[in-house]
């Protein structure tokens, strides 16, 4: 019998836990090891699962009410005085309502505040466009000192949350809402911040994806091998900043075609970060970005929205086919590569 | 307060005022009015109340100040120079390329500054985080914060007001520099704060009110705030924008005002005369 968890109705707990739930557990584990770990939230302790930590350490979770600007200011003050605050709210509020507090109080001071932003992208589909967030990667990437991580699933969220403790400055970890399917089989696949995971080898084209798109990209690669005889490389670019430049250069050099896929605007997110590397390399490469095309998202169930916006395996496969037929100028000399 | 101590504070305040006028006067423009209105509170904090000096600048148990109205930086810089955080000559690099003293307070650049501020409304929240951390780690120090009356238009101030009383932060003592003037006009005309004390009381703060240019009264108010055991304290300081400088005092134009060489000399002359009377 499925059990309803949290406050939102499509969030069922089956055998796997949601990304946010795993985050809550890992944070509790970190809290046991390190007394500097504290939690801060703005009336979303249950929804973001930071409440799991709060149950274990009631004196170390501060709920400031529905006041996100205050939330990140308080987090900055806690960090400034030697603590390691994990601040959780929805991605839309963390990145937009409190953008200036994150920029000035946290990033400019280079304080170790770890922002775990949930319900990113269209994960909160039926809640409406106000609660979608397709801009946060672009906003957070623009702040100096900020590390930006978009885990592919709950297991990667666990790895990212643990790894964030070793980063001396601020970290933004972008997670969904809960019913994202599992991508990794276990936690032991060598997760490293800033080092992409090459999940599947291929020679015709590289799909560089993050978040929920990674699993769909892997499915698309399988499908394209079977139906089109294509050899598709799949890269899980979980860290958007700092971007794994070497992995992008390898994709240009070895496959000559790149498709980025993300649950985010095509402006300034993963696609933007990869485009920067391609453009700076000066090498010819067929390139396309799949994401939200400078448009506000419509309302619907997340699964439907992923199909609607062609972020599912079929949509990704079509985007790959479109690039395969494209011409570009090859440059075989890599001596001048910067 | 014994006469000798009061005399020392008066001398310190006069020097701070003189240094503000000279530093801003040298570059010909600056946030004159709002810097001059908080000279007394800063003097009392750093020369009477706060356990803060260059010697304990790295001690987490020291008292800390968030000057949330960060545009009053020149006043705090003058105090910090007098306390020995940096040489007095540094004051005369104010706002210039490569300076450690920008128009708005910057913790990354200036020794003795506890938090970067300037975008109004943000400081009190950070002060709350600092007060929570100190209490959690069992430190007995105080966190002080100064906000402006115009700054109180910002919604985040009231988010912070609620949170500080919710958490019963008696280790937080805040001040409002109530000089009754915004940039565009009188506070009462731009966005009337009405009964400011009643507002803070409604947010369940311990509220005190005093003449913001009376050193003894400010000192007594802080002593009283230290006795509060359950709630944060807001001390409303009735002040005059541009106080102590005839070219700026009580003038709406004093927020970010240009000052000529002649005006500077006249102002410094008045302040020197006053300093002479004192000694």
Short mmCIF file of N, CA and C in Angstrom, two decimals, chain A residues 4-100:
data_model
loop_
_atom_site.label_atom_id
_atom_site.label_comp_id
_atom_site.label_asym_id
_atom_site.label_seq_id
_atom_site.Cartn_x
_atom_site.Cartn_y
_atom_site.Cartn_z
N UNK A 4 1.21 8.11 1.54
CA UNK A 4 1.40 9.50 1.13
C UNK A 4 2.39 10.17 2.09
N UNK A 5 3.40 10.78 1.53
CA UNK A 5 4.37 11.47 2.38
C UNK A 5 4.37 12.95 2.02
N UNK A 6 4.84 13.74 2.94
CA UNK A 6 4.93 15.17 2.68
C UNK A 6 3.54 15.79 2.58
N UNK A 7 3.45 16.90 1.96
CA UNK A 7 2.19 17.62 1.94
C UNK A 7 1.57 17.63 0.55
N UNK A 8 2.22 16.97 -0.40
CA UNK A 8 1.75 17.09 -1.77
C UNK A 8 1.35 15.71 -2.28
N UNK A 9 0.33 15.67 -3.07
CA UNK A 9 -0.37 14.41 -3.22
C UNK A 9 0.23 13.38 -4.16
N UNK A 10 1.06 13.80 -5.11
CA UNK A 10 1.62 12.77 -5.99
C UNK A 10 2.92 12.18 -5.46
N UNK A 11 3.31 12.60 -4.26
CA UNK A 11 4.58 12.21 -3.69
C UNK A 11 4.43 10.90 -2.91
N UNK A 12 4.46 9.77 -3.56
CA UNK A 12 4.27 8.50 -2.88
C UNK A 12 5.60 7.88 -2.52
N UNK A 13 5.60 7.21 -1.42
CA UNK A 13 6.82 6.55 -0.97
C UNK A 13 6.70 5.08 -1.33
N UNK A 14 7.46 4.63 -2.34
CA UNK A 14 7.45 3.20 -2.65
C UNK A 14 8.70 2.60 -2.04
N UNK A 15 9.37 1.74 -2.73
CA UNK A 15 10.58 1.17 -2.15
C UNK A 15 11.73 2.16 -2.16
N UNK A 16 11.69 3.06 -3.12
CA UNK A 16 12.76 4.06 -3.16
C UNK A 16 12.29 5.32 -2.47
N UNK A 17 13.23 6.02 -1.88
CA UNK A 17 12.88 7.28 -1.26
C UNK A 17 13.07 8.40 -2.27
N UNK A 18 12.40 9.50 -2.03
CA UNK A 18 12.55 10.64 -2.93
C UNK A 18 13.90 11.31 -2.70
N UNK A 19 14.28 12.12 -3.67
CA UNK A 19 15.54 12.88 -3.54
C UNK A 19 15.58 13.66 -2.24
N UNK A 20 14.47 14.34 -1.98
CA UNK A 20 14.43 15.20 -0.80
C UNK A 20 14.51 14.37 0.49
N UNK A 21 13.85 13.23 0.49
CA UNK A 21 13.90 12.39 1.69
C UNK A 21 15.32 11.91 1.96
N UNK A 22 15.98 11.51 0.88
CA UNK A 22 17.36 11.06 1.04
C UNK A 22 18.21 12.20 1.57
N UNK A 23 17.96 13.39 1.07
CA UNK A 23 18.67 14.58 1.56
C UNK A 23 18.47 14.72 3.07
N UNK A 24 17.21 14.60 3.51
CA UNK A 24 16.92 14.72 4.94
C UNK A 24 17.71 13.73 5.77
N UNK A 25 17.79 12.49 5.29
CA UNK A 25 18.52 11.45 6.02
C UNK A 25 20.03 11.73 6.05
N UNK A 26 20.55 12.11 4.88
CA UNK A 26 22.00 12.36 4.81
C UNK A 26 22.38 13.53 5.70
N UNK A 27 21.54 14.54 5.71
CA UNK A 27 21.83 15.71 6.53
C UNK A 27 21.84 15.32 8.02
N UNK A 28 20.93 14.45 8.39
CA UNK A 28 20.90 13.97 9.77
C UNK A 28 22.19 13.23 10.11
N UNK A 29 22.63 12.42 9.18
CA UNK A 29 23.89 11.68 9.34
C UNK A 29 25.05 12.66 9.50
N UNK A 30 25.07 13.71 8.68
CA UNK A 30 26.14 14.72 8.78
C UNK A 30 26.05 15.45 10.12
N UNK A 31 24.83 15.70 10.55
CA UNK A 31 24.61 16.39 11.81
C UNK A 31 25.14 15.60 13.00
N UNK A 32 25.04 14.27 12.90
CA UNK A 32 25.57 13.42 13.98
C UNK A 32 27.08 13.52 14.06
N UNK A 33 27.70 13.63 12.89
CA UNK A 33 29.17 13.67 12.85
C UNK A 33 29.74 15.04 13.17
N UNK A 34 29.02 16.09 12.79
CA UNK A 34 29.60 17.43 12.87
C UNK A 34 28.62 18.40 13.54
N UNK A 35 28.99 18.87 14.75
CA UNK A 35 28.07 19.76 15.47
C UNK A 35 27.89 21.11 14.81
N UNK A 36 28.70 21.43 13.82
CA UNK A 36 28.56 22.72 13.14
C UNK A 36 27.38 22.73 12.16
N UNK A 37 26.88 21.54 11.83
CA UNK A 37 25.80 21.47 10.85
C UNK A 37 24.48 21.92 11.49
N UNK A 38 23.85 22.93 10.86
CA UNK A 38 22.53 23.39 11.31
C UNK A 38 21.61 23.50 10.08
N UNK A 39 20.32 23.55 10.33
CA UNK A 39 19.36 23.67 9.23
C UNK A 39 18.57 24.96 9.34
N UNK A 40 18.20 25.51 8.20
CA UNK A 40 17.34 26.71 8.19
C UNK A 40 16.30 26.52 7.09
N UNK A 41 15.07 26.85 7.40
CA UNK A 41 14.04 26.75 6.37
C UNK A 41 12.99 27.84 6.58
N UNK A 42 12.14 28.01 5.57
CA UNK A 42 11.10 29.03 5.62
C UNK A 42 9.74 28.35 5.47
N UNK A 43 9.32 27.71 6.54
CA UNK A 43 8.03 27.03 6.60
C UNK A 43 7.89 25.91 5.56
N UNK A 44 9.01 25.32 5.19
CA UNK A 44 8.94 24.19 4.26
C UNK A 44 9.78 23.02 4.79
N UNK A 45 9.77 22.86 6.10
CA UNK A 45 10.55 21.79 6.71
C UNK A 45 10.07 20.43 6.22
N UNK A 46 8.76 20.28 6.09
CA UNK A 46 8.22 19.00 5.63
C UNK A 46 8.44 18.81 4.14
N UNK A 47 8.08 19.82 3.36
CA UNK A 47 8.16 19.68 1.91
C UNK A 47 9.58 19.46 1.42
N UNK A 48 10.56 20.13 2.05
CA UNK A 48 11.94 19.99 1.58
C UNK A 48 12.66 18.86 2.31
N UNK A 49 12.02 18.30 3.32
CA UNK A 49 12.56 17.17 4.12
C UNK A 49 13.72 17.55 5.03
N UNK A 50 13.97 18.85 5.17
CA UNK A 50 14.98 19.26 6.15
C UNK A 50 14.40 18.99 7.55
N UNK A 51 13.08 18.79 7.59
CA UNK A 51 12.42 18.47 8.85
C UNK A 51 12.90 17.16 9.46
N UNK A 52 13.41 16.24 8.61
CA UNK A 52 13.96 14.98 9.12
C UNK A 52 15.14 15.30 10.04
N UNK A 53 15.97 16.24 9.61
CA UNK A 53 17.10 16.70 10.42
C UNK A 53 16.58 17.37 11.70
N UNK A 54 15.53 18.16 11.52
CA UNK A 54 14.96 18.88 12.67
C UNK A 54 14.41 17.95 13.74
N UNK A 55 13.89 16.81 13.32
CA UNK A 55 13.39 15.84 14.31
C UNK A 55 14.53 15.29 15.14
N UNK A 56 15.65 15.05 14.48
CA UNK A 56 16.82 14.51 15.19
C UNK A 56 17.49 15.60 16.04
N UNK A 57 17.49 16.83 15.53
CA UNK A 57 18.18 17.92 16.24
C UNK A 57 17.28 19.14 16.34
N UNK A 58 16.27 19.08 17.21
CA UNK A 58 15.32 20.19 17.27
C UNK A 58 15.97 21.55 17.56
N UNK A 59 17.08 21.55 18.29
CA UNK A 59 17.73 22.82 18.63
C UNK A 59 18.60 23.36 17.51
N UNK A 60 18.73 22.56 16.45
CA UNK A 60 19.64 22.99 15.37
C UNK A 60 18.90 23.26 14.06
N UNK A 61 17.59 23.27 14.11
CA UNK A 61 16.82 23.65 12.92
C UNK A 61 16.07 24.94 13.22
N UNK A 62 16.28 25.95 12.39
CA UNK A 62 15.61 27.24 12.57
C UNK A 62 14.61 27.46 11.45
N UNK A 63 13.36 27.58 11.83
CA UNK A 63 12.31 27.84 10.85
C UNK A 63 11.93 29.31 10.98
N UNK A 64 12.21 30.10 9.96
CA UNK A 64 12.00 31.55 10.07
C UNK A 64 10.62 31.98 9.55
N UNK A 65 9.76 31.00 9.27
CA UNK A 65 8.47 31.39 8.71
C UNK A 65 8.61 31.68 7.22
N UNK A 66 7.52 32.15 6.64
CA UNK A 66 7.52 32.34 5.18
C UNK A 66 8.22 33.66 4.86
N UNK A 67 9.53 33.62 4.89
CA UNK A 67 10.33 34.85 4.79
C UNK A 67 11.70 34.50 4.22
N UNK A 68 11.77 34.34 2.91
CA UNK A 68 12.99 33.79 2.30
C UNK A 68 14.16 34.77 2.32
N UNK A 69 13.87 36.06 2.28
CA UNK A 69 14.98 37.01 2.33
C UNK A 69 15.67 36.90 3.69
N UNK A 70 14.84 36.83 4.74
CA UNK A 70 15.38 36.66 6.08
C UNK A 70 16.10 35.32 6.20
N UNK A 71 15.53 34.29 5.57
CA UNK A 71 16.12 32.94 5.62
C UNK A 71 17.59 32.96 5.23
N UNK A 72 17.90 33.58 4.08
CA UNK A 72 19.28 33.53 3.62
C UNK A 72 20.18 34.52 4.36
N UNK A 73 19.58 35.60 4.88
CA UNK A 73 20.36 36.51 5.73
C UNK A 73 20.75 35.81 7.03
N UNK A 74 19.80 35.12 7.65
CA UNK A 74 20.07 34.39 8.89
C UNK A 74 21.12 33.31 8.62
N UNK A 75 20.97 32.60 7.49
CA UNK A 75 21.96 31.56 7.15
C UNK A 75 23.36 32.16 7.05
N UNK A 76 23.45 33.34 6.44
CA UNK A 76 24.76 34.01 6.32
C UNK A 76 25.33 34.31 7.71
N UNK A 77 24.49 34.81 8.60
CA UNK A 77 24.95 35.12 9.96
C UNK A 77 25.42 33.89 10.71
N UNK A 78 24.69 32.80 10.57
CA UNK A 78 25.08 31.54 11.21
C UNK A 78 26.44 31.08 10.68
N UNK A 79 26.59 31.16 9.35
CA UNK A 79 27.85 30.71 8.74
C UNK A 79 29.01 31.60 9.13
N UNK A 80 28.74 32.89 9.23
CA UNK A 80 29.77 33.84 9.59
C UNK A 80 30.29 33.57 10.98
N UNK A 81 29.43 33.01 11.82
CA UNK A 81 29.83 32.73 13.20
C UNK A 81 30.26 31.28 13.38
N UNK A 82 30.67 30.63 12.30
CA UNK A 82 31.34 29.33 12.44
C UNK A 82 30.51 28.09 12.21
N UNK A 83 29.22 28.24 11.91
CA UNK A 83 28.39 27.06 11.68
C UNK A 83 28.31 26.75 10.18
N UNK A 84 27.79 25.56 9.85
CA UNK A 84 27.59 25.20 8.44
C UNK A 84 26.09 25.01 8.21
N UNK A 85 25.41 26.08 7.77
CA UNK A 85 23.96 25.98 7.60
C UNK A 85 23.57 25.36 6.26
N UNK A 86 22.60 24.45 6.33
CA UNK A 86 21.93 23.94 5.14
C UNK A 86 20.60 24.66 5.08
N UNK A 87 20.38 25.40 4.00
CA UNK A 87 19.16 26.20 3.89
C UNK A 87 18.29 25.59 2.80
N UNK A 88 17.05 25.30 3.14
CA UNK A 88 16.18 24.64 2.17
C UNK A 88 14.88 25.37 1.97
N UNK A 89 14.57 25.59 0.70
CA UNK A 89 13.26 26.08 0.31
C UNK A 89 13.07 25.67 -1.15
N UNK A 90 11.98 26.07 -1.76
CA UNK A 90 11.78 25.75 -3.17
C UNK A 90 12.76 26.56 -4.02
N UNK A 91 13.14 25.97 -5.15
CA UNK A 91 14.13 26.61 -6.02
C UNK A 91 13.70 28.00 -6.47
N UNK A 92 12.42 28.17 -6.75
CA UNK A 92 11.93 29.47 -7.23
C UNK A 92 12.19 30.56 -6.20
N UNK A 93 12.03 30.23 -4.93
CA UNK A 93 12.20 31.24 -3.88
C UNK A 93 13.69 31.45 -3.56
N UNK A 94 14.44 30.36 -3.55
CA UNK A 94 15.88 30.49 -3.24
C UNK A 94 16.58 31.34 -4.29
N UNK A 95 16.21 31.14 -5.56
CA UNK A 95 16.97 31.78 -6.62
C UNK A 95 16.41 33.14 -7.02
N UNK A 96 15.13 33.36 -6.76
CA UNK A 96 14.56 34.63 -7.24
C UNK A 96 14.11 35.55 -6.11
N UNK A 97 13.32 35.04 -5.16
CA UNK A 97 12.89 35.91 -4.07
C UNK A 97 14.09 36.40 -3.26
N UNK A 98 15.05 35.52 -3.09
CA UNK A 98 16.17 35.87 -2.20
C UNK A 98 17.49 36.01 -2.97
N UNK A 99 17.40 36.29 -4.28
CA UNK A 99 18.63 36.32 -5.09
C UNK A 99 19.68 37.28 -4.51
N UNK A 100 19.26 38.44 -4.07
CA UNK A 100 20.24 39.42 -3.61
C UNK A 100 20.88 39.00 -2.29
#
